[in-house]
Short mmCIF file of C-alpha atoms and ligand atoms in Angstrom, two decimals:
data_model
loop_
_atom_site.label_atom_id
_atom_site.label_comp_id
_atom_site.label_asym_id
_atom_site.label_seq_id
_atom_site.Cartn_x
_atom_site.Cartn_y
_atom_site.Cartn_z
CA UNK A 246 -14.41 5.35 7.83
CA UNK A 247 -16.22 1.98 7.52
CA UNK A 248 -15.03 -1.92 8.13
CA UNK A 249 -16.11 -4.86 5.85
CA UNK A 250 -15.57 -7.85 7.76
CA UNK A 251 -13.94 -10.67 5.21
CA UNK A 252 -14.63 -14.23 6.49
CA UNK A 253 -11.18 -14.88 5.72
CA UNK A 254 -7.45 -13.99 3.60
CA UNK A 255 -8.92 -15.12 0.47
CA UNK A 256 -12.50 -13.31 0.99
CA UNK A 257 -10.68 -10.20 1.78
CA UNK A 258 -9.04 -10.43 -1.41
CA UNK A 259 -11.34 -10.83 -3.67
CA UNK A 260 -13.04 -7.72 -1.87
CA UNK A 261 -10.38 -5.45 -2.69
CA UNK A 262 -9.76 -6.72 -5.63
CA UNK A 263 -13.25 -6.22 -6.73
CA UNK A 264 -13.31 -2.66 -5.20
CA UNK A 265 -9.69 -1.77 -7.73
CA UNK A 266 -11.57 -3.47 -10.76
CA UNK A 267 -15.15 -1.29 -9.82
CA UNK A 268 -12.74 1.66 -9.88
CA UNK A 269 -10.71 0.88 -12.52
CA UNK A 270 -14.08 0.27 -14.96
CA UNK A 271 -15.88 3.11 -13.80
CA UNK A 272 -13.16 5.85 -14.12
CA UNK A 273 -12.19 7.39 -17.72
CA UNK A 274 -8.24 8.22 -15.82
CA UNK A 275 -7.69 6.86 -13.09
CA UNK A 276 -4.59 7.04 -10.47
CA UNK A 277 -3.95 4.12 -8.12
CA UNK A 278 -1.81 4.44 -5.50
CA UNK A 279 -0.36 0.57 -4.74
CA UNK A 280 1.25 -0.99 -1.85
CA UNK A 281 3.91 -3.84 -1.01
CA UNK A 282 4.22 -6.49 1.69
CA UNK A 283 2.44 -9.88 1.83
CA UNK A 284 -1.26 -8.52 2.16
CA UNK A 285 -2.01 -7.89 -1.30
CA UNK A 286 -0.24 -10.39 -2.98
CA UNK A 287 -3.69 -12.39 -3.49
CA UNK A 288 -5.53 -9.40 -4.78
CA UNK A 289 -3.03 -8.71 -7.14
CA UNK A 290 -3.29 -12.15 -8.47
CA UNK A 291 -7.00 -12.27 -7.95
CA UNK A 292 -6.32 -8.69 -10.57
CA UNK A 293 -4.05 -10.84 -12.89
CA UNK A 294 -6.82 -13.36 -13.12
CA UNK A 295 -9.73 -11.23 -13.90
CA UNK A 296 -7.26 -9.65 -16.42
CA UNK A 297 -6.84 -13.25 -18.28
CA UNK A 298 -10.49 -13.71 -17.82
CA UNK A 299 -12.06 -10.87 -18.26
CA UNK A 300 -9.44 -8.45 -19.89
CA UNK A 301 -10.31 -5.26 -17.50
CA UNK A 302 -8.04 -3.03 -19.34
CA UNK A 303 -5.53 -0.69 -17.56
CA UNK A 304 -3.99 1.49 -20.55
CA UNK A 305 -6.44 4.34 -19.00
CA UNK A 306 -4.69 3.64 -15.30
CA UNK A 307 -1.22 5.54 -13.68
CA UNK A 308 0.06 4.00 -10.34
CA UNK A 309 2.07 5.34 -7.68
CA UNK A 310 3.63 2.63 -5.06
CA UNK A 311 3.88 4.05 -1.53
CA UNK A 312 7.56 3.42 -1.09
CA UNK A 313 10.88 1.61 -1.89
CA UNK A 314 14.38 0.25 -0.50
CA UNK A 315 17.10 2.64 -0.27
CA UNK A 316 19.91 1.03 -1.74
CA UNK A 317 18.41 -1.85 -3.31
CA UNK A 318 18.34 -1.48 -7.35
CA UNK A 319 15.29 -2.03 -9.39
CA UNK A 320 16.47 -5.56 -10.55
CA UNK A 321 16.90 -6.84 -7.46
CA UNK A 322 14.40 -9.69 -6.08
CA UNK A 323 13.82 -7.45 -2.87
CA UNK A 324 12.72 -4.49 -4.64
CA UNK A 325 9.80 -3.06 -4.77
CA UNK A 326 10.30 -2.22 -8.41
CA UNK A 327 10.73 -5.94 -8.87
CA UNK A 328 7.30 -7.40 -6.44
CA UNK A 329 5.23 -4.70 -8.73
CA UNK A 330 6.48 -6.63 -11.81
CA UNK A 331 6.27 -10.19 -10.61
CA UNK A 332 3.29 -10.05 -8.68
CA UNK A 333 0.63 -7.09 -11.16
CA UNK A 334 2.41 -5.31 -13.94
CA UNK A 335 3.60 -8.44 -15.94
CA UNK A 336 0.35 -9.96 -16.06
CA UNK A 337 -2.08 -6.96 -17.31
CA UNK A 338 -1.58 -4.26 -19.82
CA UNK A 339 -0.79 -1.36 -17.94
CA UNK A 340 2.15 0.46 -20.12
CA UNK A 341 5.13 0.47 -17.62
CA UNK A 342 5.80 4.10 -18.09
CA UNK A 343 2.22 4.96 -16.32
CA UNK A 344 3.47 2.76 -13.41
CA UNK A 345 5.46 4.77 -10.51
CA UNK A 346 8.02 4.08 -7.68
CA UNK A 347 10.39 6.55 -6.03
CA UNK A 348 13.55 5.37 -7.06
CA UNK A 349 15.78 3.93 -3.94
CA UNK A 350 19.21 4.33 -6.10
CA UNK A 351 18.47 7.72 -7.23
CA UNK A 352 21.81 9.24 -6.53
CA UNK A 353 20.20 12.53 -4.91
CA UNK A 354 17.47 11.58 -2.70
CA UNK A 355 16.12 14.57 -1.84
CA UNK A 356 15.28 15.49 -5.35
CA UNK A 357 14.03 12.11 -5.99
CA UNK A 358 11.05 12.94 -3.17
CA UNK A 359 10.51 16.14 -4.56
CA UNK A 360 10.04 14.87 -7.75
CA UNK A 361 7.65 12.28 -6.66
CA UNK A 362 5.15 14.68 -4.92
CA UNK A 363 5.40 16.54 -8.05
CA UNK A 364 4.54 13.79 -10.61
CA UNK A 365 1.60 12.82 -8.10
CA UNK A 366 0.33 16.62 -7.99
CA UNK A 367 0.59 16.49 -12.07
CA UNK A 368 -1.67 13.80 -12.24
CA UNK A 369 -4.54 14.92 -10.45
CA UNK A 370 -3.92 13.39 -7.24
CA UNK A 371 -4.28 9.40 -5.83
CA UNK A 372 -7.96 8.40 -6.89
CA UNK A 373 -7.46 5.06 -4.50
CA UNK A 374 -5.10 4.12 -2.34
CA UNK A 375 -4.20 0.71 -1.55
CA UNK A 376 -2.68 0.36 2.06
CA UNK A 377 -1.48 -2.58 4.29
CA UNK A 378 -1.33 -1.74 8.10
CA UNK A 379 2.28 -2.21 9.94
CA UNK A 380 1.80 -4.03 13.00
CA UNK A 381 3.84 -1.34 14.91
CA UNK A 382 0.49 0.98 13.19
CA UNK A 383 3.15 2.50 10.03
CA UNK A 384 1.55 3.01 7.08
CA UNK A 385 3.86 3.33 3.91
CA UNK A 386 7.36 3.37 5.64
CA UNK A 387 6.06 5.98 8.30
CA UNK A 388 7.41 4.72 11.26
CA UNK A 389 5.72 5.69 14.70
CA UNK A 390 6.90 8.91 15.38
CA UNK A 391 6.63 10.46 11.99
CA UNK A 392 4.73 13.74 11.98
CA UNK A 393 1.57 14.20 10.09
CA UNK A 394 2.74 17.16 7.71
CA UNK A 395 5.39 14.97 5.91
CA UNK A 396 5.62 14.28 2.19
CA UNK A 397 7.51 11.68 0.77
CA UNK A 398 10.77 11.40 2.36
CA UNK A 399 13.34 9.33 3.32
CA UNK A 400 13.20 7.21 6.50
CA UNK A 401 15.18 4.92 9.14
CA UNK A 402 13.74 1.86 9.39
CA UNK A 403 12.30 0.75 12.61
CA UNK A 404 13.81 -2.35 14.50
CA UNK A 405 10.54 -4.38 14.33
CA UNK A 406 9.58 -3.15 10.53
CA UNK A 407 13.24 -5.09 9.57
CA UNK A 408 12.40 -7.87 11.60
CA UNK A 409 8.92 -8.43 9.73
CA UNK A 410 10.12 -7.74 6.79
CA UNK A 411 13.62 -10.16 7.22
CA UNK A 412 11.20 -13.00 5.73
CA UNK A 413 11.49 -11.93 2.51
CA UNK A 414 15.25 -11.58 2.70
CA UNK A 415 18.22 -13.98 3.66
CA UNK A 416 17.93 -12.95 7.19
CA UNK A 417 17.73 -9.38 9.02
CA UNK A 418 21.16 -8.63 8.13
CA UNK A 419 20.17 -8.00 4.57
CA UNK A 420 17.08 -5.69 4.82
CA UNK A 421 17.81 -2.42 3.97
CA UNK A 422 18.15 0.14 6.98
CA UNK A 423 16.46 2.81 4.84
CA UNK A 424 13.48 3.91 2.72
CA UNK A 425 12.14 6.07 0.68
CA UNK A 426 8.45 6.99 1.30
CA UNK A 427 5.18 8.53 0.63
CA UNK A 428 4.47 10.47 3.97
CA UNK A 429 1.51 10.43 6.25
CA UNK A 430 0.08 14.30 4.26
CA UNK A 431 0.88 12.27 0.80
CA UNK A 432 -1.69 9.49 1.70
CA UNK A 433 -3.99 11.60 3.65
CA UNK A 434 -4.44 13.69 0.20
CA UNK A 435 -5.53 10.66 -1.58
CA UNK A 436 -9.35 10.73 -2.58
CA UNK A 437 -9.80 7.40 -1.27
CA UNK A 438 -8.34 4.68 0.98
CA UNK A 439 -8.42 0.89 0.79
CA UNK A 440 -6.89 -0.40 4.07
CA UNK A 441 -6.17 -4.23 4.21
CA UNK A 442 -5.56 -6.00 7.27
CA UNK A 443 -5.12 -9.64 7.37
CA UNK A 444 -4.31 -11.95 10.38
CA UNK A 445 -4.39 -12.32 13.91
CA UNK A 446 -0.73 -10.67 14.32
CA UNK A 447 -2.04 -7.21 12.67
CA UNK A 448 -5.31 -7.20 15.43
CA UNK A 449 -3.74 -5.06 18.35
CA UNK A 450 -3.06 -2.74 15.59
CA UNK A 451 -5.92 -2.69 13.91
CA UNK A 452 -7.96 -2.09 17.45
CA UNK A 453 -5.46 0.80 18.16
CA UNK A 454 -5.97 2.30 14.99
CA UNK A 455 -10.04 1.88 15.65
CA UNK A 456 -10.20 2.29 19.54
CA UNK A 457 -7.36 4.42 20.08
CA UNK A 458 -5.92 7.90 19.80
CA UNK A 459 -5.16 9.66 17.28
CA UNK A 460 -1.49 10.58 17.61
CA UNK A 461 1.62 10.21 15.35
CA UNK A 462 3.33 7.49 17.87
CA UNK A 463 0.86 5.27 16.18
CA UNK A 464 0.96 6.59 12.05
CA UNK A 465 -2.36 5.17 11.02
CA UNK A 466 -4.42 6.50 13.54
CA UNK A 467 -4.77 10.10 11.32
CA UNK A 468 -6.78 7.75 8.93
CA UNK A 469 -9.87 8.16 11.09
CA UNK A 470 -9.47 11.85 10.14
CA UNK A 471 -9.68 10.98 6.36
CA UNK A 472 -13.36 11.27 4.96
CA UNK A 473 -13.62 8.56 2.57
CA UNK A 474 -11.54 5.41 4.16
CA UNK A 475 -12.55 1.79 3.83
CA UNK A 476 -10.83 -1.05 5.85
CA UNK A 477 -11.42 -4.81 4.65
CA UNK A 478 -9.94 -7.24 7.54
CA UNK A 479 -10.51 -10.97 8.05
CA UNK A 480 -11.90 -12.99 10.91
CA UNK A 481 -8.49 -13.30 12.13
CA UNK A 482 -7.64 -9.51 12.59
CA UNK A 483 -11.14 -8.55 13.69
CA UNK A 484 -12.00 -11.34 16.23
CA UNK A 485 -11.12 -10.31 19.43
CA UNK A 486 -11.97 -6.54 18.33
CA UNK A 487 -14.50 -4.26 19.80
CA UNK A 488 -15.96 -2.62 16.40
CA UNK A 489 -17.70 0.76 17.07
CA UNK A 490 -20.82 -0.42 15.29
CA UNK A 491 -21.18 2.87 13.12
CA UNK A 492 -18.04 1.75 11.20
CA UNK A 493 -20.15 -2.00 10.15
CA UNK A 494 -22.97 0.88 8.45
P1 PGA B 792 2.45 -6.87 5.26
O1 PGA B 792 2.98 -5.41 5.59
O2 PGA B 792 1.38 -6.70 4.25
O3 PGA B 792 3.65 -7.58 4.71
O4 PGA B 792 1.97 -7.44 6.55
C1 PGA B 792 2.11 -4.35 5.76
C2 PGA B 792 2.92 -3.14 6.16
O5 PGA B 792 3.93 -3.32 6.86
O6 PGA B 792 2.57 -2.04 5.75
#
């Protein structure tokens, strides 16, 4: 595992966003594994960008997002169907049928997770995946708790993951009380990890995930186990952080 200190949101970005593009160059097929939330909003449009500038081409790329609402349809604002669109696949040339997101209307859920591990196993595996860091330490929609074995599955929804997440929604009543997820052996099998934590409200986390144990009350911890993990965080997750200084390389 290693850190890369941003100076701030926007630095952090275009770090991760010019990790993806490095990747996405340098790779004759490559499989992304994407995530939601507000973190990588600004790489994504830092991605959309380059693509206008520069056009990095995707037609050689297959994503996978980490998870979606259950019960929330793909044309809906709040989906994560929907983000994916507005915020990265509308703006470069990815052909939509290489992009991927566990369906949270499929009308047998179980199958739908089955079938999601599958289509990840058929394409070789996540190459990179991009990850945001809950503050309660989830990762994907694995809620404190969730055992490290799990594939992708469907999930309660936390308390405090609805609150943070009621933002984006007309109030707390309207986030969905379930997901659909990638689980914590889903991730782990990814070849690589990009890990983005932004702001002073994700630094507890981000120390417990770096200073604390590892142990499935706190999901992300099992990253440190991962051999090939890089975390970007800003000044404002990092500042009041003890760093163990083999991490800074
Ligand atoms: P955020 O969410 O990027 O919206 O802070 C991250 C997460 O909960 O995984």
């Amino acid at each position: 595992m290693k850190i890369i200190p941003a100076e701030s949101y926007s630095n952090l970005s275009e770090i991760a966003a010019l990790i993806l593009t490095e990747k996405i160059k340098n790779t004759n097929k490559v499989v992304l594994g994407m995530a939601t939330g507000g973190t990588p909003t600004k790489t994504y449009q830092i991605l959309a960008d380059d693509y206008k500038r520069n056009k990095t081409s995707y037609r050689h790329v297959s994503t996978f997002n980490l998870d979606e609402y259950i019960g929330i349809d793909q044309a809906d604002r709040n989906s994560y169907y929907y983000y994916m669109v507005e915020n990265l696949f509308k703006y470069i040339d990815i052909p939509r049928e290489q992009t991927h997101i566990p369906s949270g209307t499929a009308e047998n859920l179980e199958q739908e997770c089955k079938n999601y591990e599958q289509k990840i196993a058929a394409h070789g595996g996540i190459d990179l995946q991009l990850l945001g860091l809950g503050s309660n330490g989830h990762i994907g929609f694995n809620e404190p708790g969730t055992a490290f074995d799990t594939l992708t599955h469907v999930v309660d929804l936390t308390k405090a993951t609805r609150e943070a997440n009621a933002r984006f929604f007309n109030g707390i009543d309207e986030v969905p009380t379930q997901a659909i997820t990638m689980g914590i052996a889903s991730i782990m099998k990814s070849k690589e990890i990009l890990l983005l934590v932004a702001g002073e409200s994700k630094s507890k986390a981000l120390d417990q995930l770096l200073n604390g144990k590892i142990d499935p009350s706190f999901p992300a911890s099992i990253l440190r186990n991962h051999p090939n993990v890089t975390i970007v965080a800003d000044q404002s997750a990092i500042k009041h952080i003890n760093i163990p200084a083999e991490l800074l390389g």
